Coordinates of C-alpha atoms and ligand atoms in Angstrom, one line a residue:
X5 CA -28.6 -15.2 37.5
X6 CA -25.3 -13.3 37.1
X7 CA -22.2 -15.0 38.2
X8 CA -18.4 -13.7 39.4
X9 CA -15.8 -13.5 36.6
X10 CA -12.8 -15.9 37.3
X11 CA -10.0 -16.6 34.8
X12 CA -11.6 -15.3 31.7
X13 CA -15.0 -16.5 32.2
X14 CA -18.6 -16.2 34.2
X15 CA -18.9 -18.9 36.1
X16 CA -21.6 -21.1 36.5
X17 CA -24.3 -20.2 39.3
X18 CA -24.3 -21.6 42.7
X19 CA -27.1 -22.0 45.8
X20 CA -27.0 -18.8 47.5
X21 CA -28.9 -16.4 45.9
X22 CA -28.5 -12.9 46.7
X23 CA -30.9 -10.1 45.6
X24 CA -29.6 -6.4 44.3
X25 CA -32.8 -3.9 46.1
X26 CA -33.6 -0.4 45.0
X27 CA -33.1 1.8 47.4
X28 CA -35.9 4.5 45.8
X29 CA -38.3 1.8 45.3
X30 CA -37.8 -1.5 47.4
X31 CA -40.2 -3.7 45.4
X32 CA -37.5 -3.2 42.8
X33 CA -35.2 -6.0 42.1
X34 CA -32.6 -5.1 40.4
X35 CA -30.8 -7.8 39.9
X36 CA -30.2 -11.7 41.2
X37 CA -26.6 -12.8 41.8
X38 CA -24.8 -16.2 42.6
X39 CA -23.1 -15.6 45.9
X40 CA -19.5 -16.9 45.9
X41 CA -17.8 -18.1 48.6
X42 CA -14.3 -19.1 50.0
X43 CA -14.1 -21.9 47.0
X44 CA -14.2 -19.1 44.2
X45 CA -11.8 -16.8 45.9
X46 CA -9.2 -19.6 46.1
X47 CA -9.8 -19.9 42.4
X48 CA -9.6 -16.0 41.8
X49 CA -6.5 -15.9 43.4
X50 CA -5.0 -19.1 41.8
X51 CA -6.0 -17.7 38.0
X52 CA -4.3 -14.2 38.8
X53 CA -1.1 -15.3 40.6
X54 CA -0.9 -17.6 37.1
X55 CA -1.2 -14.7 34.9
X56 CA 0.5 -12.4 36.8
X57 CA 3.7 -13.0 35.1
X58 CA 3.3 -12.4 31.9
X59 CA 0.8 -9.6 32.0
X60 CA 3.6 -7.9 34.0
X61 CA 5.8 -8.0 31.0
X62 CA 2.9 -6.8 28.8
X63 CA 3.9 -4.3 26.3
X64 CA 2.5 -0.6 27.1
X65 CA 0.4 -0.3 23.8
X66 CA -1.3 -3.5 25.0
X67 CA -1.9 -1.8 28.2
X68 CA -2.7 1.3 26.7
X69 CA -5.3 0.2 23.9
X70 CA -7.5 -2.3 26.8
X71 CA -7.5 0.7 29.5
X72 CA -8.7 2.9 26.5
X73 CA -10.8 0.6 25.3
X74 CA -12.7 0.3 28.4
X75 CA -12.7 3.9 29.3
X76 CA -14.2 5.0 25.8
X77 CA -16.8 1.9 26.5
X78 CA -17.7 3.5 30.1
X79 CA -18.2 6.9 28.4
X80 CA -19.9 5.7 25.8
X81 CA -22.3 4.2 27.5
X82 CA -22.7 6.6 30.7
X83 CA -26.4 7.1 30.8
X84 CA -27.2 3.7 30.9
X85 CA -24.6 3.0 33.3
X86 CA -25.3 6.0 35.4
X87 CA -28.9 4.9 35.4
X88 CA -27.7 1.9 36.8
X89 CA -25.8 2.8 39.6
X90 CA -28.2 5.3 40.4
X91 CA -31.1 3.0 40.5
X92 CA -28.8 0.6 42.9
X93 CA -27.1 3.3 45.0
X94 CA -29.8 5.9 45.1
X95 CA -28.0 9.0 44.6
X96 CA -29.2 11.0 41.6
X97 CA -29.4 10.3 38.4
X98 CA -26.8 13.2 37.5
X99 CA -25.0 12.4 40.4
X100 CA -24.4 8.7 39.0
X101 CA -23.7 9.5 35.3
X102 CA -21.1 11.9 36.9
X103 CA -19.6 9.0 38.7
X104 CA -19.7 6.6 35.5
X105 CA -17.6 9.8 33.3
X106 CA -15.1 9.9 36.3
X107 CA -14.7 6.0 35.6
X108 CA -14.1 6.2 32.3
X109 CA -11.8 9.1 32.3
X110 CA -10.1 7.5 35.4
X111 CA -9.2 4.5 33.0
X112 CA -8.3 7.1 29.9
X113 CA -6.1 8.8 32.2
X114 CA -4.3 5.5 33.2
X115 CA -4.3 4.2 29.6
X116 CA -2.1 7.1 29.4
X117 CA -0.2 6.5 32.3
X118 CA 0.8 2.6 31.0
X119 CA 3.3 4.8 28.0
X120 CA 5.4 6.8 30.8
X121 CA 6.1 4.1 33.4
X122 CA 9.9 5.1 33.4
X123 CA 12.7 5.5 35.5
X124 CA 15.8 6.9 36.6
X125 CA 19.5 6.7 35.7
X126 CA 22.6 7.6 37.6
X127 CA 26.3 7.2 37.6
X128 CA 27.2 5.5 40.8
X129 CA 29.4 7.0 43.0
X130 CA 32.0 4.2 42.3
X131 CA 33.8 4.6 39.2
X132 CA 32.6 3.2 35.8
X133 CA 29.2 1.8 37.4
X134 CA 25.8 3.0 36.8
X135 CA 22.6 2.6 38.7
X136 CA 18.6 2.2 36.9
X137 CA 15.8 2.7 39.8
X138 CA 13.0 1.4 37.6
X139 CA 9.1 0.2 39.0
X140 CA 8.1 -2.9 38.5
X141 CA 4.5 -4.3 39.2
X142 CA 3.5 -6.0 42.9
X143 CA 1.7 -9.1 41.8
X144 CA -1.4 -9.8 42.6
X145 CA -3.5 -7.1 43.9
X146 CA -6.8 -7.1 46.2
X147 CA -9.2 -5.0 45.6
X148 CA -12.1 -4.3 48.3
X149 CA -14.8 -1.9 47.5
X150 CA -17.8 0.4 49.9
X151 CA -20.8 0.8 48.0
X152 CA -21.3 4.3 48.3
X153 CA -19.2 5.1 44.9
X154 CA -19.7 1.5 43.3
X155 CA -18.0 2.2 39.7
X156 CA -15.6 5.0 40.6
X157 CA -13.6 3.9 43.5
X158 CA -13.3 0.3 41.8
X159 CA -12.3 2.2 38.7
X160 CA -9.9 4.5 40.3
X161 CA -8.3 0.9 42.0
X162 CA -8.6 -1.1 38.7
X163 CA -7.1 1.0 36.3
X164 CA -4.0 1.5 37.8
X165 CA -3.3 -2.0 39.5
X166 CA -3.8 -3.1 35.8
X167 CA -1.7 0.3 34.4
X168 CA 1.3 -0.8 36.0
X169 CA 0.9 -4.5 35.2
X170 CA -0.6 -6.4 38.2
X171 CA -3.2 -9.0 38.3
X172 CA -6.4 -8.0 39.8
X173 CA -8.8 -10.4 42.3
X174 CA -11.8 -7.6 43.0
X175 CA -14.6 -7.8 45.3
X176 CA -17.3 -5.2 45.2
X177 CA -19.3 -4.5 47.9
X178 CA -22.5 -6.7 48.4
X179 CA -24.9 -4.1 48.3
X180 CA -24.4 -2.8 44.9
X181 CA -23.0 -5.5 42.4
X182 CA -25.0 -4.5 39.2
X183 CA -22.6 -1.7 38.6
X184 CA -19.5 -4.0 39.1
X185 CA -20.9 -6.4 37.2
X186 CA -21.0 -4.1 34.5
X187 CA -18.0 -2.6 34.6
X188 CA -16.6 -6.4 35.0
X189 CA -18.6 -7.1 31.2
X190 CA -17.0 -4.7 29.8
X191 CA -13.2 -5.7 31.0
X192 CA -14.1 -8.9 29.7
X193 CA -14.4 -8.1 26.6
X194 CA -11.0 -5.6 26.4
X195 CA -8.7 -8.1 25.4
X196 CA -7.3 -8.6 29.0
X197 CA -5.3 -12.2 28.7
X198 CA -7.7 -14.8 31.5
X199 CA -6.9 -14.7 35.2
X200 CA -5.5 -10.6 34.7
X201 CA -9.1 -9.4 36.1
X202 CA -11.1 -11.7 38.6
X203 CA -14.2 -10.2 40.0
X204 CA -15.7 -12.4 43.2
X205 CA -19.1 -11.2 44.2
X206 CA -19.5 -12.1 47.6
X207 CA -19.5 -11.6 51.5
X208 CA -16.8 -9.6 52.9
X209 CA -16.4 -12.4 56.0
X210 CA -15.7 -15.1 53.3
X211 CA -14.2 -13.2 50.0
X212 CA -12.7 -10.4 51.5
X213 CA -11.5 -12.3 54.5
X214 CA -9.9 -15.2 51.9
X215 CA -8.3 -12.0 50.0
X216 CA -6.6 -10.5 53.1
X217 CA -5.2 -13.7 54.4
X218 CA -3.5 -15.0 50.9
X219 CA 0.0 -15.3 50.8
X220 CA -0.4 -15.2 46.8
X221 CA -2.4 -11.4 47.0
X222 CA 0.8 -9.1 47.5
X223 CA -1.0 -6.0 47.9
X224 CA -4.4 -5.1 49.5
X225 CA -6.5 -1.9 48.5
X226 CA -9.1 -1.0 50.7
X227 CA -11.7 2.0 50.8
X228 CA -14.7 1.2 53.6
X229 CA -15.3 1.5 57.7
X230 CA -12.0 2.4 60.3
X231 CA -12.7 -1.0 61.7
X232 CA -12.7 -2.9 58.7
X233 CA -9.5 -1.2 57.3
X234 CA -7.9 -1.4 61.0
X235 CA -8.7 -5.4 61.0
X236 CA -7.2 -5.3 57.4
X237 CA -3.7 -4.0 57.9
X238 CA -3.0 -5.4 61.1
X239 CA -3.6 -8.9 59.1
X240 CA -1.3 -7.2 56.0
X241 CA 1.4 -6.4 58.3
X242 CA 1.5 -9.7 59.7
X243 CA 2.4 -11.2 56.4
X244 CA 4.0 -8.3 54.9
X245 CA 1.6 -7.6 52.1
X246 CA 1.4 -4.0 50.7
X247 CA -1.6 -2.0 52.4
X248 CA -3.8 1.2 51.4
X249 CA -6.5 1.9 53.0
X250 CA -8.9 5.0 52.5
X251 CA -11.7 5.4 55.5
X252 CA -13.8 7.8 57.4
X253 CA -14.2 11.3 57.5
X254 CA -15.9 13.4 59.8
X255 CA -15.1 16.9 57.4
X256 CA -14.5 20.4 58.3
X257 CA -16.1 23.0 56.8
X258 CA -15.2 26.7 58.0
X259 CA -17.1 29.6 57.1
X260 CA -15.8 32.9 58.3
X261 CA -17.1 36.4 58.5
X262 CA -16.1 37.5 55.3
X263 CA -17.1 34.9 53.0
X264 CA -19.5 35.5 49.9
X265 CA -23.2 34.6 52.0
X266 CA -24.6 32.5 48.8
X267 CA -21.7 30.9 48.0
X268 CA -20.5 29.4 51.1
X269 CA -24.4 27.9 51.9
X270 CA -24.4 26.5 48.7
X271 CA -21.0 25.0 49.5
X272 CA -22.3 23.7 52.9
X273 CA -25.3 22.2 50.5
X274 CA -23.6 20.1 48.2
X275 CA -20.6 19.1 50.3
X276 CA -23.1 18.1 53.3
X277 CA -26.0 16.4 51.9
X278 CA -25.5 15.6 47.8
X279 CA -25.0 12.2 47.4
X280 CA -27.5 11.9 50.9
X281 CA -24.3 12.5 52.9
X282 CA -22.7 9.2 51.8
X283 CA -19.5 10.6 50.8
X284 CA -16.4 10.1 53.2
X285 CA -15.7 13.6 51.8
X286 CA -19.0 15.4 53.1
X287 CA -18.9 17.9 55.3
X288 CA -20.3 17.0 58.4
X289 CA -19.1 19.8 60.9
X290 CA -19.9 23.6 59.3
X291 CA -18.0 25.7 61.9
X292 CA -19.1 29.4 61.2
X293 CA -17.8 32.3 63.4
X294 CA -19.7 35.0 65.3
X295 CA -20.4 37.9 62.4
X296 CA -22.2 35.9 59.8
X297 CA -23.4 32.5 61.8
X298 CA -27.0 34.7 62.2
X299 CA -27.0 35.0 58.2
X300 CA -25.6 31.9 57.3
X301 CA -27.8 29.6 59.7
X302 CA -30.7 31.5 58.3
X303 CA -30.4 30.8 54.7
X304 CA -29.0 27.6 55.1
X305 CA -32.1 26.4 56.8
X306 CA -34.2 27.5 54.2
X307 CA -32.0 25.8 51.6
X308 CA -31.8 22.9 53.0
X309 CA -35.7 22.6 53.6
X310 CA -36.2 23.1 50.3
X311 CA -33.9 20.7 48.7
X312 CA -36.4 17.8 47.3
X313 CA -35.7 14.5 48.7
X314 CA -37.4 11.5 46.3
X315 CA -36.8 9.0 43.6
X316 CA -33.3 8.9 42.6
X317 CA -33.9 8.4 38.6
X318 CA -36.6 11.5 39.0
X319 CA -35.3 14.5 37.0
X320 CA -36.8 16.8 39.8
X321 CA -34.7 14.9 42.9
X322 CA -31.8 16.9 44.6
X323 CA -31.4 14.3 47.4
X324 CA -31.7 10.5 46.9
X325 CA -32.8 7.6 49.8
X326 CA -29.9 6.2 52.0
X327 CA -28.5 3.1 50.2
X328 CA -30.0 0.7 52.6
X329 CA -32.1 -0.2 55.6
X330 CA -28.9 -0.3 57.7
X331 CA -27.7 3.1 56.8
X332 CA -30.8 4.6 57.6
X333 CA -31.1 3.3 60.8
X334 CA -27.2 4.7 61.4
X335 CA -28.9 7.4 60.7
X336 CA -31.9 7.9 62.9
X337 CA -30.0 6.5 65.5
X338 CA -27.0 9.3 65.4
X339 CA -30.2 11.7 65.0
X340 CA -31.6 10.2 68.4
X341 CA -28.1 10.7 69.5
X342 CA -27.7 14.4 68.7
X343 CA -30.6 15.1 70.2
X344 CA -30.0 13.3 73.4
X345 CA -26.6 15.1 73.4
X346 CA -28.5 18.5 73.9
X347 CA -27.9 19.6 70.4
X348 CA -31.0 21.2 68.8
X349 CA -32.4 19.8 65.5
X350 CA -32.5 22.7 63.6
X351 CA -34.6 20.9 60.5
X352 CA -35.1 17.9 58.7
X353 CA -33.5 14.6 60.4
X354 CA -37.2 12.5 59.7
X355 CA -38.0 9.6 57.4
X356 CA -40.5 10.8 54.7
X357 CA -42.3 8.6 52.4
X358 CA -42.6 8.7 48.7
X359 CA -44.6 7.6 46.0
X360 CA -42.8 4.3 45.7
X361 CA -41.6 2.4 49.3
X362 CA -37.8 3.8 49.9
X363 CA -35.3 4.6 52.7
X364 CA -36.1 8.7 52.5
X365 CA -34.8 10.7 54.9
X366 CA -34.9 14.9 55.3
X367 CA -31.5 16.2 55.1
X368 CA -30.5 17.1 58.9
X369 CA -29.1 20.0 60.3
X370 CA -28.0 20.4 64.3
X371 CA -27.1 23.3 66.0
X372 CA -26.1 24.0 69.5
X373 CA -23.4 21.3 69.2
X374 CA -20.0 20.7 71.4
X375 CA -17.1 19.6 69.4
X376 CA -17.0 16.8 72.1
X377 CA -20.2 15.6 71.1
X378 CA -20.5 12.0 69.4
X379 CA -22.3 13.7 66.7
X380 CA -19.2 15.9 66.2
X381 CA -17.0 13.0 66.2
X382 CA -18.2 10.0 64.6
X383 CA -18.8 9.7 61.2
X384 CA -22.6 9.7 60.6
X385 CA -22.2 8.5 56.9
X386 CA -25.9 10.2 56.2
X387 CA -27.3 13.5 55.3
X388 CA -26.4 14.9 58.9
X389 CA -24.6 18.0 59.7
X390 CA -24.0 20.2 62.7
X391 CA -23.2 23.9 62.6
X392 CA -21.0 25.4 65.3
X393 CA -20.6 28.9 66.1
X394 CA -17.0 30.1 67.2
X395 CA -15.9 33.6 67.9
X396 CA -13.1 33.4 65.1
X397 CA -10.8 32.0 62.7
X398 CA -8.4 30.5 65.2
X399 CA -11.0 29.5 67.3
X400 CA -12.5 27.7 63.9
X401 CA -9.0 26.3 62.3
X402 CA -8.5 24.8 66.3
X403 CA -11.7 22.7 66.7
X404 CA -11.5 22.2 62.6
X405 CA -8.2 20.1 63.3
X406 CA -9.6 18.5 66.4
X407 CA -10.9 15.6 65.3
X408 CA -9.4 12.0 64.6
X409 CA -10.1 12.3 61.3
X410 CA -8.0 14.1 58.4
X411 CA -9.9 13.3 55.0
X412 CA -10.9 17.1 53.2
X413 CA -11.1 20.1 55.4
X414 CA -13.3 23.1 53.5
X415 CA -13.0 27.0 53.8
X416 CA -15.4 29.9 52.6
X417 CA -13.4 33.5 52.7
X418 CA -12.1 36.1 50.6
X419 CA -9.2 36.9 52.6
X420 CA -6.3 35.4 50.9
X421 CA -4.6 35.7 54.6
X422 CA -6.8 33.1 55.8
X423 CA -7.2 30.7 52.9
X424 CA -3.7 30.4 52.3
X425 CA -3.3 29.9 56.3
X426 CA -5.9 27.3 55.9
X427 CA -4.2 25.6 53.0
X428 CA -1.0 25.3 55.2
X429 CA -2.6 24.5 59.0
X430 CA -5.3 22.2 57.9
X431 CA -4.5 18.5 59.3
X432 CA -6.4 16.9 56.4
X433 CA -5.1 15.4 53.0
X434 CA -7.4 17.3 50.8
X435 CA -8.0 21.4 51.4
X436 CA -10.9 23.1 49.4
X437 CA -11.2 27.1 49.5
X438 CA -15.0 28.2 48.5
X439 CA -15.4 24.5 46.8
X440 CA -17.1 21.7 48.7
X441 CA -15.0 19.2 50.7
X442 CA -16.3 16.5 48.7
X443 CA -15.6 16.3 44.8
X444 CA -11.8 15.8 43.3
X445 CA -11.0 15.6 40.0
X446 CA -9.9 12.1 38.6
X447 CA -6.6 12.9 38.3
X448 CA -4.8 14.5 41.5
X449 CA -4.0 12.2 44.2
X450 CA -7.1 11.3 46.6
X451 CA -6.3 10.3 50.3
X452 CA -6.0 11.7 54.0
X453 CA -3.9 11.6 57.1
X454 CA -5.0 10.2 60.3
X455 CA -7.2 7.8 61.1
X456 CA -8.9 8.9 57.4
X457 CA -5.8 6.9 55.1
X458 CA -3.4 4.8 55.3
X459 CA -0.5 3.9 53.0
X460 CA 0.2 5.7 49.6
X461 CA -2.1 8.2 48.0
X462 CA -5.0 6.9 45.3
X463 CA -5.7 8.0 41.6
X464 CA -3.2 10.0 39.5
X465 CA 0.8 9.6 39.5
X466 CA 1.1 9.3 42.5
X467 CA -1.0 5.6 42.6
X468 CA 2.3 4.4 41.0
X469 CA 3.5 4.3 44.3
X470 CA 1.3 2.0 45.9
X471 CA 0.8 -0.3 42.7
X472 CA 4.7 -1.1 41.9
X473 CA 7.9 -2.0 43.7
X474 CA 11.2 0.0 43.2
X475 CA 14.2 -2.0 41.9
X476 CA 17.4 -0.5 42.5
X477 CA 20.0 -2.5 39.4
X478 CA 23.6 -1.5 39.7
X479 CA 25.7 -2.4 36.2
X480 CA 29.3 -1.5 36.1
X481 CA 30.8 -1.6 32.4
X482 CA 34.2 -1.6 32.3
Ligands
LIG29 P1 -17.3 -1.7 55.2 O1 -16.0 -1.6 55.8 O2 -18.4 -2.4 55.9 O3 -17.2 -2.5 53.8 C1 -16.3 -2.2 52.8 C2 -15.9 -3.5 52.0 O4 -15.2 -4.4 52.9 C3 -17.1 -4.2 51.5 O5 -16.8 -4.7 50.2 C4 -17.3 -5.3 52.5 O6 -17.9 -6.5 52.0 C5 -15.8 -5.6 52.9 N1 -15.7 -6.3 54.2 C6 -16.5 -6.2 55.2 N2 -16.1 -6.9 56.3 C7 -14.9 -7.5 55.8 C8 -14.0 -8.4 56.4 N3 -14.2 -8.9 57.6 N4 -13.0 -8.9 55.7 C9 -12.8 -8.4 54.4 N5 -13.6 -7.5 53.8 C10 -14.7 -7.1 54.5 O7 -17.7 -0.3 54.7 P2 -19.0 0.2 53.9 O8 -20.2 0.2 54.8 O9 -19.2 -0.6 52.6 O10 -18.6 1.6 53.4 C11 -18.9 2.7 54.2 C12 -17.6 3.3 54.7 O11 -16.6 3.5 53.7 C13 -17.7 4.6 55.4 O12 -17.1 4.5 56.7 C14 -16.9 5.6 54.6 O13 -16.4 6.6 55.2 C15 -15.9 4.7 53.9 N6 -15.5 5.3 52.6 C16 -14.3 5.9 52.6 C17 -13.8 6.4 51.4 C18 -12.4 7.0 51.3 O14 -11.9 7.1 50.2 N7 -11.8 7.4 52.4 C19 -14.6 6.4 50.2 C20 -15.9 5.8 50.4 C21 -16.3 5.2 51.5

């Protein structure tokens, strides 16, 4: 049975027993895990806080060669791991050796980042006195994980917290541990000092909940549900803890009258139902005005019937299974919702069956949809898109914005006007012109505004700013 890692080691098994499911082929298991508990956290958070200290004085060719080290492992090894994660997650099997690169470049690109930590220097404004503003780690950093990217977003959390010389208590999320597992394996073996990098595999009411509440954990990072992140700065600002927090999207995606026909549904493809939908990036509301909605509604219908929904490690899959027997009941129940809403189920939005026993569903697409609708405004988290039809690109950039969300907000046009309008006006923290809304590189910062983020920007430079503390030292000479 595999174990959590705390200071330095794999610990020895305990009772509960929790079992890692395929979601392609549920008579799979993947793996068996010891669930930890409230005990184990205590002890994560004990080790780190001890090795805290010193690792934040490590030197930055330490930091440098075990970030690099792991990152050339990751690579390295990217087909097995991307196997892995998609056999676990369910998204495809290119889909998940394209997550496991972006992890290893994530903790290249941070290797790098541990040799230009710097500073500033001024002359104070009072005579013979000079000023250094350098950054200097948090402490102990919590690290909470979704499963829907279960090696990337605990990469793109890991490598800096450990980059800028914090100590790291990590919990993955319960659904998809053999990926974090792995990824733990390999950090074990970097020549990280014990108690740097704790991994407790576990339930988020117990592990997560002992994480929030420590006084020793200076610094929360959080990527999951509004109503998880909400509970979890409310309880961060009560203890003055550092908080980031990347949630919910419910993505824009504008196609206007003169955009290239083939390359705005094949934008609306990938960005709404690659990864089955399961991206906080997707698109989810295609707002398309008057001239080419006839076109466009066309051909992305027969796109999307067409894509091939089935076994995740199949070479021939486009579309995965949801993740789990929860998500796809979300799903069927926003469906039912839709529908009962008055909006018209254009295709797809059924449970199919495949040669093994899996959570398959048909990618969905609604039309005849009011922006007021539920299935406009809540964030499905599915393959489950409505298409809009609005007269023009005010009308679209309007009920684009309108929305409680601000993740990624897409455009498809060839009017330079308009995208660098959209570029400007777009209430969102990521803007994509004739690219899908979901899919940013490893190193730009990822993160929203709204209800989407909260907190400093992810991945990087500008992580810095949420994974070290300013220090303002005055020195005056003479
Ligand atoms: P979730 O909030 O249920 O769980 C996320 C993590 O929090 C898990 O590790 C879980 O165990 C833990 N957790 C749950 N309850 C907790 C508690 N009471 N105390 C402490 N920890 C707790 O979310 P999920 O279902 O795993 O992920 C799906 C959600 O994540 C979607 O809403 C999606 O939009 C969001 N997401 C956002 C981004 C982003 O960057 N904005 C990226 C991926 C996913």
């Amino acid at each position: 049975m595999k174990t959590s890692y705390i200071n330095g080691r794999f610990i020895e098994a305990g009772e509960q027993e929790l079992k890692n499911i395929n979601p392609s082929d549920i008579s799979d298991v993947i793996d068996t895990f010891s669930r930890a508990g409230r005990a184990e956290t205590r002890q994560a958070i004990t080790a780190a806080a001890a090795a805290a200290d010193s690792w934040g004085r490590s030197n930055p060719q330490q930091r440098f060669d075990i970030l690099d080290f792991i990152g050339s492992e990751i690579l390295a090894r990217r087909e097995e791991l991307g196997a892995l994660l998609s056999r676990e997650e369910g998204k495809t099997l290119p889909e998940g050796i394209g997550e496991v690169t972006r992890a290893g470049y994530l903790f290249k690109f941070f290797a790098g980042e541990a040799l230009r930590i710097g500073g500033e220097k001024l002359d104070s404004v009072r005579a013979g006195a000079t000023i250094d503003i350098t950054r200097e780690p948090v402490g102990v950093v919590g690290i909470i994980t979704p499963w829907n990217f279960p090696v990337a977003i605990p990469a793109w959390k890991i490598a800096p917290a450990l980059c800028y010389g914090n100590a790291v208590v990590f919990k993955p999320a319960e659904l998809v541990p053999s990926s974090a597992w792995a990824l733990a394996e390999i950090i074990s073996r970097s020549g990280l000092p014990a108690g740097v990098f704790n991994m407790v595999i576990g339930p988020g009411r117990e592990v997560g909940d002992e994480i929030i509440g420590s006084n020793e954990v200076q610094a929360i990072t959080f990527t999951g549900s509004v109503s998880t992140g909400t509970m979890i700065a409310q309880r961060c600002a009560a203890r003055m803890a550092k908080v980031q927090l990347e949630l919910g999207g419910k993505n824009p995606l504008i196609v206007l009258d003169d955009a290239d026909l083939e390359q705005a549904v094949d934008v609306a493809v990938q960005g709404s139902f690659y990864s089955t939908g399961q991206r906080c990036t997707a698109s989810s509301r295609i707002i398309v005005t008057d001239g080419i909605y006839n076109d466009f509604i066309a051909l992305l219908a027969k796109r999307t019937k067409a894509l091939r929904v089935g076994n995740a490690l199949s070479s021939d899959t486009q579309i995965g299974p949801v993740a789990s027997a929860s998500q796809l009941q979300q799903d069927l129940e926003y469906i039912e919702i839709a529908k009962q809403e008055g909006a018209t189920l254009l295709v797809g939005g059924k449970r199919i069956e495949g040669e093994t026993e899996g959570y398959y569903l048909q990618p969905a697409i609604f039309t005849d949809v009011d922006n007021r609708m539920r299935i406009c405004r809540e964030e499905v988290f599915g393959p489950v898109a409505t298409v809009s039809r609005v007269a023009d690109y005010e009308a679209a950039l309007a009920e684009a914005n309108d929305t409680q969300f601000g993740l990624s907000a897409g455009i498809c046009t060839t009017s330079l006007k308009y995208a660098e309008h959209y570029k400007r006006h777009a209430k969102a923290g990521m803007v994509m012109v004739n690219l899908p809304t979901a899919g940013v590189d490893y190193h730009v910062p990822f993160g929203g505004t709204k209800a989407s983020s909260y907190g400093p920007r992810e991945q990087g430079r500008y992580a810095a700013e949420f994974y070290t503390r300013v220090k303002t030292a005055y020195q005056k000479a003479d």
